[in-house]
């Protein structure tokens, strides 16, 4: 028995929990938490969201995997999150390893540790968690004694920056992969055998990427010369996994005992998006569109509410108004829940009066507060470039309808730093916001609030814009200044990211394997919880780049060659590079492509996954 | 809209284990959700954002356990109390136990307004020298006043403390405290203990009783 058995941790915790902020983050015990007897199951999986509990607990992806694993009689899943700074200090000082919330077991006692990586700014937290758990950070330094470290999630479509730390990545949708990986692990565990054999077994699972089996070499100018799978039989490229039919939604959500960012149940009504916005990572990597039926959605909402007692439900998708039966869904939700005082969130609505009608159908079930529209760009030219075609008249009309239907506050989302963007395009954001505000005032008077949310464009992997560089900080700043000044005068509230704060996401999302050393160094320099504006320490990162002799601008301030091997080219989302390139050229010519559910542009998805497509009657797929 | 008079239910519950780290507002939310899960016909407030009506007598400081917490909630229709208890218990986390349940008249004063004082039981970690703590406490109580500064203002703990007694148990010396618990004057054992040089985590506090005012003439717990 080591001295860090669960009961021992409980005893030590008893002391330190009194000296940290929000101790309820670290104790678990939520309603619907699953507790299994440790010795009654063969395989123990720690599912980790590498940021604090308040942010991670509501994560839908992890809730789904928790449910799936715990349904297996021979497995258990427990959860862990990043400790906040005060708790980290206490853990280190008292030599307490990071533990799971359910049984307070140190993470290094688990067979598998699975990280979800929905975005890049949490990479240093992964290192910190491994370190706090007593697991060597580098995959190459781990042995059969250590847990298998896996990761999945939206950021993993470019796994390379984390390749040094993760044994195997699950690329694409994880519902089946998590079990296939766990079964392969169980099989390997039956007889004492080298870790290499486990990795070989994992690499044979479609959608699993074992980075150590690929050798990357670099050209003189620093670009990638080749990516070579040296191990026999491994996939090249590694093709993401999808589910042809979305499984029944998870409904046994955990109900936290302390407040988190989203206190509600979430039901995904549709996966994927056919709109083809060129900047949109989610829209490109999550194809094809697959819908859930209204019946299935309704049943899940009911079961989820019954199991949790929550009073809010989010109906999630990338573009809610595009679900072919959204009206049926909304009407039925209203009919069923109008007496039970449930609030319904319907995010990601298209800019059209239809969306306002949809919200109207929900009547008193709709969340109070504002309506949100995301034109993303304010001139028709710019919207053609990003492929979000929309007449200005429609935007104004939709805004008018929103105010006429009683909303007083409207949030408008735009991006700056888009390809070929000029100061006129930025000025147009202001003009449009002002016009919308005056429409609102003419209908509802002075109570009307218009809120401008400004995001900085980052060219994301696997999108038609992946070759672009990021605009320099100075010119971004002058655009922000223009908007700040203009919104101040027009009494419009504006939120934005300072140029510095988007650097990390840019480097890490567009990086290659060499960034592993930088991430490690940045963590040593004290970087962690980087997604928290007040914690993000740009110097720790710049020093790390310098110490590793790597120029950060190489990843962000450089237009990449069209024939260059991109760090993520050996990961396939099903959408072909040829399609992305054609789309880039169309963008440069100011040409749009319509919603591909009307005209298939042969993006590669049907070639890759068409054979899985169920019949039209069974489930709606966006592809013909 | 329901115009019939609501049915007011009062429960006494204990709060233990990990739930000691769930604060007052979170506990309120926890009860709202548990009541919804129970399927009991809750009475909702009117208005745009209707809320189930419920009220907890007194905020228990984070980290304290208790066997004497009180909650009032309102139902739309009368239901057998035993059934209410069963359904609510089934929906509550294991660290909350219902100890008593009763129906109270709608016109009875609110829990908060009739609460006068609380009793607490303090036990200490083995490494704490309780003799020394006891000596320090006597010295402290011998003073005219015991000023303690809370954020903006200073309170007199002497005024907030109603009684302090030591008992000898198998575990060693343990301390019982009775302190005021009114909206204007609320005593906190941890404040008193901090003046004795004890840090949070070196002792455990359990609330053992709430004392309500003369109208009800009861000490519950
Ligand atoms: S295969 Fe066609 S319809 Fe399907 S996502 Fe690609 S372009 Fe759209």
Coordinates of N, CA, C and O in Angstrom, one line a residue, chain A residues 373 375 378 410-415 426-434 436 449-455 482-484 486-488 492-496:
Chain A
X373 N -27.2 37.6 -33.3 CA -27.0 37.4 -34.7 C -25.5 37.4 -35.0 O -24.8 38.3 -34.5
X375 N -23.5 38.0 -38.2 CA -23.2 38.2 -39.7 C -21.8 38.0 -40.0 O -21.4 37.8 -41.1
X378 N -19.4 42.8 -42.4 CA -20.5 43.8 -42.6 C -20.6 44.3 -44.0 O -21.5 45.1 -44.3
X410 N -29.9 43.1 -28.5 CA -29.4 42.4 -29.6 C -27.9 42.3 -29.6 O -27.2 43.3 -29.5
X411 N -27.4 41.1 -29.7 CA -25.9 40.9 -29.8 C -25.5 40.6 -31.2 O -26.1 39.8 -31.9
X412 N -24.5 41.3 -31.7 CA -24.1 41.1 -33.1 C -22.6 40.6 -33.0 O -21.8 41.2 -32.4
X413 N -22.4 39.5 -33.7 CA -21.0 39.0 -33.7 C -20.3 39.3 -35.1 O -20.9 38.9 -36.1
X414 N -19.1 39.8 -35.0 CA -18.3 40.0 -36.2 C -16.9 39.6 -36.0 O -16.5 39.4 -34.9
X415 N -16.2 39.4 -37.1 CA -14.8 39.1 -37.0 C -14.0 40.2 -37.7 O -14.4 40.8 -38.6
X426 N -14.2 47.3 -41.9 CA -14.3 47.5 -40.4 C -15.3 48.6 -40.1 O -16.1 48.5 -39.2
X427 N -15.1 49.7 -40.8 CA -16.0 50.9 -40.6 C -17.5 50.4 -40.9 O -18.4 50.8 -40.2
X428 N -17.6 49.5 -41.8 CA -19.0 49.1 -42.1 C -19.6 48.3 -41.0 O -20.8 48.3 -40.8
X429 N -18.8 47.7 -40.1 CA -19.3 47.0 -38.9 C -20.0 48.0 -38.0 O -21.1 47.8 -37.6
X430 N -19.3 49.1 -37.9 CA -19.8 50.2 -37.1 C -21.1 50.8 -37.6 O -22.1 51.0 -36.9
X431 N -21.1 51.0 -39.0 CA -22.3 51.6 -39.6 C -23.5 50.7 -39.5 O -24.6 51.1 -39.1
X432 N -23.2 49.4 -39.7 CA -24.3 48.4 -39.6 C -24.9 48.4 -38.2 O -26.1 48.4 -37.9
X433 N -24.0 48.4 -37.2 CA -24.4 48.3 -35.8 C -25.2 49.6 -35.5 O -26.3 49.5 -34.8
X434 N -24.8 50.7 -36.0 CA -25.5 52.0 -35.7 C -26.9 51.9 -36.3 O -27.9 52.3 -35.7
X436 N -28.7 49.3 -37.0 CA -29.5 48.4 -36.3 C -30.0 49.0 -35.0 O -31.1 48.9 -34.6
X449 N -30.7 48.0 -26.5 CA -29.3 47.8 -26.3 C -28.7 47.0 -27.5 O -29.3 45.9 -27.8
X450 N -27.7 47.5 -28.1 CA -27.0 46.7 -29.1 C -25.6 46.4 -28.6 O -24.9 47.3 -28.1
X451 N -25.2 45.2 -28.7 CA -23.9 44.7 -28.1 C -23.1 44.2 -29.3 O -23.6 43.3 -30.0
X452 N -21.9 44.6 -29.4 CA -21.0 44.2 -30.5 C -20.0 43.2 -30.0 O -19.2 43.6 -29.1
X453 N -19.9 42.0 -30.5 CA -18.9 41.1 -30.1 C -17.9 40.9 -31.2 O -18.3 40.5 -32.3
X454 N -16.6 41.3 -31.0 CA -15.7 41.3 -32.1 C -14.6 40.1 -31.8 O -14.0 40.1 -30.7
X455 N -14.5 39.2 -32.7 CA -13.6 38.1 -32.6 C -12.5 38.4 -33.6 O -12.7 39.0 -34.6
X482 N -10.5 51.7 -33.9 CA -11.6 52.4 -34.7 C -13.0 52.0 -34.2 O -13.8 52.8 -34.0
X483 N -13.1 50.7 -33.9 CA -14.4 50.2 -33.4 C -14.7 50.7 -32.0 O -15.8 51.0 -31.7
X484 N -13.6 50.7 -31.2 CA -13.8 51.2 -29.8 C -14.3 52.6 -29.8 O -15.3 52.9 -29.1
X486 N -15.7 54.3 -32.2 CA -17.1 54.4 -32.8 C -18.2 53.9 -31.9 O -19.2 54.5 -31.8
X487 N -17.9 52.8 -31.2 CA -19.0 52.2 -30.4 C -19.2 53.1 -29.2 O -20.3 53.3 -28.7
X488 N -18.1 53.7 -28.7 CA -18.2 54.6 -27.5 C -19.2 55.8 -27.9 O -20.1 56.1 -27.1
X492 N -22.7 52.0 -27.9 CA -22.9 50.6 -28.2 C -21.8 49.8 -27.4 O -20.7 50.3 -27.4
X493 N -22.2 48.8 -26.7 CA -21.2 48.1 -25.9 C -20.5 47.1 -26.8 O -21.0 46.5 -27.7
X494 N -19.2 47.1 -26.5 CA -18.4 46.2 -27.4 C -17.4 45.3 -26.6 O -16.9 45.8 -25.6
X495 N -17.3 44.0 -26.9 CA -16.3 43.2 -26.3 C -15.4 42.7 -27.4 O -15.9 42.5 -28.6
X496 N -14.2 42.5 -27.1 CA -13.2 42.1 -28.1 C -12.0 41.4 -27.4 O -11.9 41.4 -26.2

